[in-house]
Coordinates of C-alpha atoms in Angstrom, one line a residue:
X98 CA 80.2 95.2 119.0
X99 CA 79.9 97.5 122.3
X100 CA 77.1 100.0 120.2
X101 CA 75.5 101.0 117.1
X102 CA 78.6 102.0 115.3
X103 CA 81.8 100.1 114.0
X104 CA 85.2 99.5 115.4
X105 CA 86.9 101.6 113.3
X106 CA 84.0 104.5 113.8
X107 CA 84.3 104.5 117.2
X108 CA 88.4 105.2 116.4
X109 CA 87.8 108.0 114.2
X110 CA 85.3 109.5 117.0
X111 CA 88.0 109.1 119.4
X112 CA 89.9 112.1 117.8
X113 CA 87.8 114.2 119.6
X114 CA 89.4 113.3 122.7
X115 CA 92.9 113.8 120.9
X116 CA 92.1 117.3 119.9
X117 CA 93.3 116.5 116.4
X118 CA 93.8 119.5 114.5
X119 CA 94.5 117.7 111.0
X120 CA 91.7 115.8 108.8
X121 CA 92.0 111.5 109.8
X122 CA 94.2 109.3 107.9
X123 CA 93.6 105.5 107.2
X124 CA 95.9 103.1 105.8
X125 CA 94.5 99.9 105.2
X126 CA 94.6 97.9 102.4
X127 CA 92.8 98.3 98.7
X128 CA 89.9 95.8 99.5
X129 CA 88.9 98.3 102.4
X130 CA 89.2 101.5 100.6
X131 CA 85.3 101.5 100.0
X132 CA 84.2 100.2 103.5
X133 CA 86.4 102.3 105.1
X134 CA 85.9 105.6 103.4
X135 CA 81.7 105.1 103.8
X136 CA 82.4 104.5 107.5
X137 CA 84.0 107.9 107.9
X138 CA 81.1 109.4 105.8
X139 CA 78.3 108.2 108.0
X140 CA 80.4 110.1 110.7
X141 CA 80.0 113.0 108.7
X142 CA 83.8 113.0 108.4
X143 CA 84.1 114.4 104.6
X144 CA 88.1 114.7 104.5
X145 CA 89.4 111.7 105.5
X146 CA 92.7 110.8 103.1
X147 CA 93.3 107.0 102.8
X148 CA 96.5 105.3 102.0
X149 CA 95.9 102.2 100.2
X150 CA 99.1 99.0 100.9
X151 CA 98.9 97.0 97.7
X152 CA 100.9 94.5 100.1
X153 CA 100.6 93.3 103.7
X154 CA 103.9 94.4 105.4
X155 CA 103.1 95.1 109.3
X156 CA 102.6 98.2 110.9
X157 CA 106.3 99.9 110.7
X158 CA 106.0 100.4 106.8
X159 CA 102.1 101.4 107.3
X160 CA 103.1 104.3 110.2
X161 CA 106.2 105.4 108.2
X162 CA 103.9 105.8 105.2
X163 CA 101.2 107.9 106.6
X164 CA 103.7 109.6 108.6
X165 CA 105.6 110.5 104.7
X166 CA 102.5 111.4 103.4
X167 CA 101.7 113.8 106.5
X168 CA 104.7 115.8 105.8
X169 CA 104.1 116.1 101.9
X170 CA 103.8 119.8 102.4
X171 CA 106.5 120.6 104.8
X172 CA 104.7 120.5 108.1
X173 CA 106.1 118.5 111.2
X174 CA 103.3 117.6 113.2
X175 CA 102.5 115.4 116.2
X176 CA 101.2 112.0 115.0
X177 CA 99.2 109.9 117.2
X178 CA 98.7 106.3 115.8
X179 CA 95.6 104.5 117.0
X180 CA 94.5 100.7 115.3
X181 CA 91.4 100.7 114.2
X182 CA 89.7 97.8 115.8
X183 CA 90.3 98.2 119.2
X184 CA 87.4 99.5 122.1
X185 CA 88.3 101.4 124.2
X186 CA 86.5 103.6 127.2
X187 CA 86.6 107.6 125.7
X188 CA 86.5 109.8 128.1
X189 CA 88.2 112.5 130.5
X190 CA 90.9 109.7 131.3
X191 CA 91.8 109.3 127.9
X192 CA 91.4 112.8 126.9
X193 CA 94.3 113.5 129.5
X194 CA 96.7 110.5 128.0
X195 CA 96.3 111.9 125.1
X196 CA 97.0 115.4 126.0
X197 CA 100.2 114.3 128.0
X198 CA 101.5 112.0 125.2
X199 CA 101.5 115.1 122.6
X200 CA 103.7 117.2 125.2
X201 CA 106.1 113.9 125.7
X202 CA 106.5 113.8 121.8
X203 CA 107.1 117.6 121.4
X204 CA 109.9 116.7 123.8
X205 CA 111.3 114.4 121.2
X206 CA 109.8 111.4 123.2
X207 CA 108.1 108.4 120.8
X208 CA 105.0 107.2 123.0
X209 CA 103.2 104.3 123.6
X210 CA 100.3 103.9 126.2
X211 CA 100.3 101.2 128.6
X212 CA 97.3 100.0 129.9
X213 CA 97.0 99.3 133.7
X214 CA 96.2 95.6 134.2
X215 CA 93.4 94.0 135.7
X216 CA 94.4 90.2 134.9
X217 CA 97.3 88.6 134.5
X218 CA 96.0 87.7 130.7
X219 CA 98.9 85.7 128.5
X220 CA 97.2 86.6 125.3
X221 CA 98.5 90.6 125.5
X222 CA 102.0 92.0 125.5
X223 CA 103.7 93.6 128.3
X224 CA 105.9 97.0 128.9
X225 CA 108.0 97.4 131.8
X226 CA 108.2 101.3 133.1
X227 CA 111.2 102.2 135.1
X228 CA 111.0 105.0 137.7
X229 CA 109.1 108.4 136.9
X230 CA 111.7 111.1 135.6
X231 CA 111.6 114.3 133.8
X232 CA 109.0 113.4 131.6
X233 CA 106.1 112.4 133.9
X234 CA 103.8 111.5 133.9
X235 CA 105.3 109.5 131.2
X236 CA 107.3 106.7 132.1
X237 CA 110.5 105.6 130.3
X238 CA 110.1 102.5 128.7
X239 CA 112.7 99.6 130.4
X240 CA 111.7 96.8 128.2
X241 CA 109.1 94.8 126.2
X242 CA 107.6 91.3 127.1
X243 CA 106.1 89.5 124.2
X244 CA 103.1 87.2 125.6
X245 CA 104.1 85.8 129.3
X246 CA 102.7 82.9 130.7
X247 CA 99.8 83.7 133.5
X248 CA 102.2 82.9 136.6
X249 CA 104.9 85.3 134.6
X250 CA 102.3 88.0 134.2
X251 CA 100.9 87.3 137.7
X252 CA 103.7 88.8 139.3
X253 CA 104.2 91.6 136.7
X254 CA 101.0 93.0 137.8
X255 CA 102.2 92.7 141.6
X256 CA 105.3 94.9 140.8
X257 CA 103.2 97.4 139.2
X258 CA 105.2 98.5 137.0
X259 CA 104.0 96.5 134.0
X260 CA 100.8 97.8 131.6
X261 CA 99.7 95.9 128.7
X262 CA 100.6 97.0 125.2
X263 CA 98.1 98.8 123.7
X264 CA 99.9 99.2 120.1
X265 CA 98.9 102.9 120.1
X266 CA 101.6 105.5 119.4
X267 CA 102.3 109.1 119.5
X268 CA 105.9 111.5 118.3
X269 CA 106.5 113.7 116.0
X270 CA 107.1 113.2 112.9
X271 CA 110.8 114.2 112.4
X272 CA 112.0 112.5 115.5
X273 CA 110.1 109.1 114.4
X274 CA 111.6 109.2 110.7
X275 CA 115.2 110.0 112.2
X276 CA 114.6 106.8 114.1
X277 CA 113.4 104.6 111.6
X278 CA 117.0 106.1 109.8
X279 CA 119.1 104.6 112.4
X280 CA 117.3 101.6 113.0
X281 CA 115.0 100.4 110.2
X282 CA 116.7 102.2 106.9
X283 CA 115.7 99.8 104.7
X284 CA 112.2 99.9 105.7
X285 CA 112.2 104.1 105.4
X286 CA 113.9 103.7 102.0
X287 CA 111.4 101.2 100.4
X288 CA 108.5 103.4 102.0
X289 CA 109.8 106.4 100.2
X290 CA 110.3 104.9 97.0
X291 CA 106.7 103.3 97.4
X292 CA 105.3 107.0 98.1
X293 CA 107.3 109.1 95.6
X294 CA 105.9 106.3 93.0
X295 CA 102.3 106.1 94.4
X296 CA 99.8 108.2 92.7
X297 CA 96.2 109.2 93.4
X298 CA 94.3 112.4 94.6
X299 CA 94.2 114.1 98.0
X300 CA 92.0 111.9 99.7
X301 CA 93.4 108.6 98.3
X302 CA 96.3 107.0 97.6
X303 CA 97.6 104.7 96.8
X304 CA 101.6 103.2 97.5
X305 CA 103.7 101.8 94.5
X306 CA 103.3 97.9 94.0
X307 CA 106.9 96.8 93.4
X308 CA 108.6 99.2 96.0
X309 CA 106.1 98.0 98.5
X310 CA 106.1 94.8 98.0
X311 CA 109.9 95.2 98.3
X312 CA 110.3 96.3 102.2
X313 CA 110.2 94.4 105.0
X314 CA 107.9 93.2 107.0
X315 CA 108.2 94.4 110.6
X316 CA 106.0 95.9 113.6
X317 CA 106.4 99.3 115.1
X318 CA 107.3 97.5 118.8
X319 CA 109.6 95.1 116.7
X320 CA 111.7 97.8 114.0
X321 CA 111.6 101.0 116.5
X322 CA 110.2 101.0 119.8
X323 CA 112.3 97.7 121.6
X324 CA 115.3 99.5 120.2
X325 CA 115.4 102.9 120.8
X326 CA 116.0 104.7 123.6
X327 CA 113.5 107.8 123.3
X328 CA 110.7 104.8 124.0
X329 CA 108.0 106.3 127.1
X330 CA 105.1 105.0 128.2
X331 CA 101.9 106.7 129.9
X332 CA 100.3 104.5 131.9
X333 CA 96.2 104.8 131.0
X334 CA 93.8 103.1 133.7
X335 CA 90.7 102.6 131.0
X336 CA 88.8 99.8 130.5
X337 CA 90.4 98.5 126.8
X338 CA 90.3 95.2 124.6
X339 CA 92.6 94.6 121.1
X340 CA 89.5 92.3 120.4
X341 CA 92.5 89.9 119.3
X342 CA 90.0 86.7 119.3
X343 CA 86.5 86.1 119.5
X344 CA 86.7 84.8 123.2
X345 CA 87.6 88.8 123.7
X346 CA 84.6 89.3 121.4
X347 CA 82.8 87.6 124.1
X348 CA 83.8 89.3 126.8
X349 CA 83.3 92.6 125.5
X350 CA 79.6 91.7 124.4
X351 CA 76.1 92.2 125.8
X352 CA 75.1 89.0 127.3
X353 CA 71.5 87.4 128.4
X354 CA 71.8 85.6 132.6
X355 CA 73.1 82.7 131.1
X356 CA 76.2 84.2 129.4
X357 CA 74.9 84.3 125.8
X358 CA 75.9 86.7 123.4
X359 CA 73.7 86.6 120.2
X360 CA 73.6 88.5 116.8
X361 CA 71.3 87.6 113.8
X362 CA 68.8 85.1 113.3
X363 CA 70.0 82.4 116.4
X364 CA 67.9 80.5 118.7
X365 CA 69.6 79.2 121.8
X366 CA 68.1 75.9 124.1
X367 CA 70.3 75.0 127.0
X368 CA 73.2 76.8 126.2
X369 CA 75.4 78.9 128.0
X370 CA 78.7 81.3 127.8
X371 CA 78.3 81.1 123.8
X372 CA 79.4 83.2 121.3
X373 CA 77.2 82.6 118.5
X374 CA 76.9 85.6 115.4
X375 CA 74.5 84.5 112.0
X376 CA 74.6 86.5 109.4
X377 CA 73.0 84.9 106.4
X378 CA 70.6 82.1 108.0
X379 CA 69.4 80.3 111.0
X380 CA 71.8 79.1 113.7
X381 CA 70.4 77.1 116.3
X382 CA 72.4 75.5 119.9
X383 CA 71.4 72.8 121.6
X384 CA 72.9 71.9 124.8
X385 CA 76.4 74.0 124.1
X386 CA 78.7 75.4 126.9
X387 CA 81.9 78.2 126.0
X388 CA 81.8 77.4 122.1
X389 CA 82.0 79.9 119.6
X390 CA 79.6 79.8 116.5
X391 CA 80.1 82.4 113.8
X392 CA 78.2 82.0 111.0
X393 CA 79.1 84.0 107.2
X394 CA 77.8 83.7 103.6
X395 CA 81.2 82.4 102.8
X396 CA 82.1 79.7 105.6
X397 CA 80.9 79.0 109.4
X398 CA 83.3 78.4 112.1
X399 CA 82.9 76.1 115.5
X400 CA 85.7 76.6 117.9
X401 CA 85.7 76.2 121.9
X402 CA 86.1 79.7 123.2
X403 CA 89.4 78.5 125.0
X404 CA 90.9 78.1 121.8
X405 CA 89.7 81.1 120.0
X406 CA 93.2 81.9 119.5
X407 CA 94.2 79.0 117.6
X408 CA 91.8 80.1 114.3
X409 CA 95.3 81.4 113.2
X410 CA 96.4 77.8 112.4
X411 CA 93.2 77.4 110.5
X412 CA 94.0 80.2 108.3
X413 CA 97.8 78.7 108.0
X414 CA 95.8 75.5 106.7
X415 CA 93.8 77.4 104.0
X416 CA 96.7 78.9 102.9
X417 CA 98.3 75.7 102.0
X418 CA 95.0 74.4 100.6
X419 CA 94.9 77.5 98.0
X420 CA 91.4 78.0 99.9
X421 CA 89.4 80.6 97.7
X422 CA 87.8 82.0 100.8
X423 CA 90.9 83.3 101.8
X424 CA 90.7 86.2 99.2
X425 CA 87.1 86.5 97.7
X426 CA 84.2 86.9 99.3
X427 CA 80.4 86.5 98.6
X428 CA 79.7 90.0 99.5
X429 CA 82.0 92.8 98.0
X430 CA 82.1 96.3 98.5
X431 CA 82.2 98.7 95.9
X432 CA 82.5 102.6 95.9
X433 CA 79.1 102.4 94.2
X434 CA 77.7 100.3 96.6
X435 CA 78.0 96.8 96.4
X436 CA 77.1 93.2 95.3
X437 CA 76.7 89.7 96.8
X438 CA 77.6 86.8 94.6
X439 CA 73.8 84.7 95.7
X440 CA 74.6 81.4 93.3
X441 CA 76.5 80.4 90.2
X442 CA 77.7 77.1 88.3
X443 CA 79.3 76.0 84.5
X444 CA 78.7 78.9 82.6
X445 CA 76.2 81.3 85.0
X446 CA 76.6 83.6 88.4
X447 CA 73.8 85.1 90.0
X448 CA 74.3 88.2 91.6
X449 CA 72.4 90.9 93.9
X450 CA 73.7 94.1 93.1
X451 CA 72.8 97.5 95.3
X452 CA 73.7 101.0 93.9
X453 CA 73.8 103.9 96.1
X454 CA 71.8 106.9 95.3
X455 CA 73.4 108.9 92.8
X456 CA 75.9 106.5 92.5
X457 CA 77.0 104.9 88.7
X458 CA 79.2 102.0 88.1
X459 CA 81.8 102.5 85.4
X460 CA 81.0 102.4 81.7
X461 CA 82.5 99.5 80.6
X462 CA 82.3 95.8 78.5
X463 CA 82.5 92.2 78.5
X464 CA 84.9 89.9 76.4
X465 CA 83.4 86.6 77.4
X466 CA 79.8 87.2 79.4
X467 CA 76.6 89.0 79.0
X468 CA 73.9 89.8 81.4
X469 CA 70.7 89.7 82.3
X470 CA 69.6 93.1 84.7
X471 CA 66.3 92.6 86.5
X472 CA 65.0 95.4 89.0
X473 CA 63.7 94.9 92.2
X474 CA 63.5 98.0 93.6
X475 CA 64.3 101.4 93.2
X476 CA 65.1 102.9 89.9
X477 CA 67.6 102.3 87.5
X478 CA 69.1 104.6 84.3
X479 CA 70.3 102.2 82.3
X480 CA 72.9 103.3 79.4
X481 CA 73.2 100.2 76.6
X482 CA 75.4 100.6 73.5
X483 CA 73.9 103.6 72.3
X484 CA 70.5 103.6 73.9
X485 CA 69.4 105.1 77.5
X486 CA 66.3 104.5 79.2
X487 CA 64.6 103.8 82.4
X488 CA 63.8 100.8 84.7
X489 CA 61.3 100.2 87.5
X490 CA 60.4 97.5 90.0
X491 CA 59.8 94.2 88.0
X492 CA 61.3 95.6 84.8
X493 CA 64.1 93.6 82.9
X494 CA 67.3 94.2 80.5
X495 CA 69.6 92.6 78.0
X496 CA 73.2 93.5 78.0
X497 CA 74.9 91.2 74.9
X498 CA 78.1 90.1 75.2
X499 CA 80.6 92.9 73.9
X500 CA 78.4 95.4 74.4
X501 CA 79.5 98.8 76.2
X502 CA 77.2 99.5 79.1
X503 CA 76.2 101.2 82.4
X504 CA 74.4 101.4 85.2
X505 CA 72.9 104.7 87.7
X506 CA 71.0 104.9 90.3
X507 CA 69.1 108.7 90.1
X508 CA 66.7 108.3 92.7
X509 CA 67.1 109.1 96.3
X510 CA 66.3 104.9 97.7
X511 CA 69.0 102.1 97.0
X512 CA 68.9 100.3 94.2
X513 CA 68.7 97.1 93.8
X514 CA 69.0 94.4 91.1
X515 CA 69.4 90.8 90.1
X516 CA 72.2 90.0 87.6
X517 CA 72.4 86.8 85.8
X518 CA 75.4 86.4 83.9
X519 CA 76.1 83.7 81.3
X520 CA 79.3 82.9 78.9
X521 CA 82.3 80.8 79.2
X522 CA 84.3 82.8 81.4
X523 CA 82.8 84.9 84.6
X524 CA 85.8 86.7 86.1
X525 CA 86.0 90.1 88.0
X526 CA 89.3 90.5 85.8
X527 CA 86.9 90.1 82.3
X528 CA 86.2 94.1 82.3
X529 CA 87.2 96.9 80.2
X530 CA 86.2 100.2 81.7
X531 CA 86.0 103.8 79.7
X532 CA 84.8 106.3 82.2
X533 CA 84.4 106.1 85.6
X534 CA 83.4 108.3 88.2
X535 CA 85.7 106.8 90.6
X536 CA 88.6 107.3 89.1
X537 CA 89.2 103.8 88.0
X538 CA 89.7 103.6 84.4

């Protein structure tokens, strides 16, 4: 949004500024895993472990998990919990918070960082600082407010004692698990039963399904921080955004004189203070003023910018409607690479599939389909039944239905391919794997 890199790239740089010690830690949930862990990768970040939720339960259970899982060998380190979509000004400023919030937390403090106000914006939460004491430049935390009104948050920035809630988090580990004891049990006990029965290698893993889904659903400000009284805050004058809603999108964006911001294929006449993002075809505005256009393969939403923040009730709506957008997407990502579902009707589904290089989807079958492979660039090591061979640019395949098959990619460009499958039933559920490189058999 701000540069060439991601959201969540520009988090994992930010580490630097933390002088983290340990190897990154991402917890996010299983239809992520891929996205996420190639992020890191084009960082050059090898290491990074990822902790997979087979359930969305707020960030208390996701910080008490990686937090578990950062003691699994005995250590008691300093955790500093950062989300992953938020931008936020690096720098010697935040290089200092962060070295001031790792000597509150030695001191048994659990830290949050408040940042110093520049509007009195109703869309943020707010933490009240009493007095400096013993732990300054941290602040002990007096109270939290959850989303003011503008006159309300007017006068909380002329007291000065208010920051905005930036939802990042430092404390060592002991202290914060001790806490979630006292306060949240039920929550630490369902966490731990979801680790001890989680499996997966070093660098991913993935929490139980049943004792997950079992724990409630609670925020860190919500389960700990608003209840304990080891909360401090240190205050951080940095120019910051949650990027909550795409009017913050906006304003966090490059913009042409008339207050455009653009991505994609878009052509603006007479418009101005737009939002508008394309991503699969041509969007064109006529005439618009503050509206939001954002454009995907799977649906295209048109909102004033003033109302950004209702697309929540949207999503309520969907929900009700059994929406399939809600949960599949045209475009998936795979740890082989990944495929975009271009067309399909009774009986067929088009795909465009792109393999990494030296990447190899899993060798595995089809009850009710078979498919049709056709290259369009790059090469291709096909494995079918019991034959292997070759394909180039232009070259075509038959996979029968039932047959065991896979796919490789052994040269050093992408590859990519059309698939046409055809049979009565097209699910992603109609596969049986037998080895797989990704540890998904």
């Amino acid at each position: 949004m701000t540069d060439d890199r991601s959201l969540l790239q520009n988090t994992l740089l930010r580490l630097g500024s933390a002088g983290a010690q340990a190897r990154p830690m991402l917890v996010c949930n299983d239809a992520h895993r891929y996205i996420a862990a190639e992020q890191a990768q084009e960082l050059g970040i090898q290491d990074t472990e990822i902790v997979l939720e087979p359930h969305a339960r707020n960030t208390a259970p996701a910080i008490v998990a990686a937090t578990l899982r950062a003691m699994r060998d005995g250590e008691d380190p300093v955790m500093l919990i950062m989300p992953s979509d938020h931008v936020l000004e690096d720098g010697p400023v935040l290089a200092a918070a962060f070295a001031e919030a790792y000597q509150a937390a030695r001191q048994g403090a659990l830290v949050t960082f408040g940042i110093t106000p520049t509007a009195p914006l109703s869309g943020y939460g707010y933490i009240q600082a009493a007095e400096s004491d013993d732990l300054a430049p941290a602040r002990r935390v007096r109270r939290f407010v959850e989303k003011p009104s503008p006159e309300v948050a007017q006068r909380f920035i002329e007291s000065g004692s208010y920051y905005w809630n930036s939802g990042m988090f430092a404390f060592q580990a002991s202290v914060f698990l001790a806490e979630m004891e006292r306060l949240a049990p039920r929550i630490l006990q369902q966490v731990r039963e979801a680790v001890a029965a989680g499996h997966g290698e070093n660098s991913l893993f993935q929490l139980d399904g049943p004792a997950f889904e079992a724990c409630p659903s609670d925020s860190m400000d919500y389960a700990i921080m608003e209840r304990t009284d080891s909360a401090v805050v240190i205050p951080l004058a940095t120019p910051w955004s949650d990027v909550g809603a795409w009017d913050a999108v906006w304003g966090i964006a490059r913009k042409t004189a008339e207050g455009n911001s653009t991505s994609g294929d878009v052509m603006v006449e007479d418009s101005r203070n737009c939002l508008i993002h394309a991503t699969s075809r041509l969007v064109a505005s006529v005439g618009l003023d503050d509206i939001v256009v954002i454009e995907t393969a799977d649906a295209v939403l048109v909102a004033h910018k003033t109302r950004s923040q209702d697309v929540k009730r949207l999503v309520e709506v969907f929900k009700t409607q059994h929406r399939r957008e809600l949960n599949h997407h045209r475009e998936v990502q795979r740890p082989w690479g990944s495929y975009d579902s271009v067309g399909q009707g009774p009986r067929y589904q088009v795909k465009r599939i792109t393999v990494k290089p030296g990447a190899r989807l899993s060798s595995q079958m089809h009850h009710h389909r078979a498919e049709h492979w056709v290259v369009v660039s790059g090469t291709a090591r096909i494995y079918n039944g019991d034959k292997q061979y070759l394909l180039t640019e232009n070259q075509s395949t038959y996979i029968p239905l039932g047959e065991v098959h896979s796919l490789e990619n052994p040269g050093k460009i992408p590859l990519e391919i059309i698939e046409v499958q055809s049979g009565a039933y097209l699910g992603e559920d109609d596969i049986v794997r037998f080895q797989d490189m990704y540890g998904r058999v």
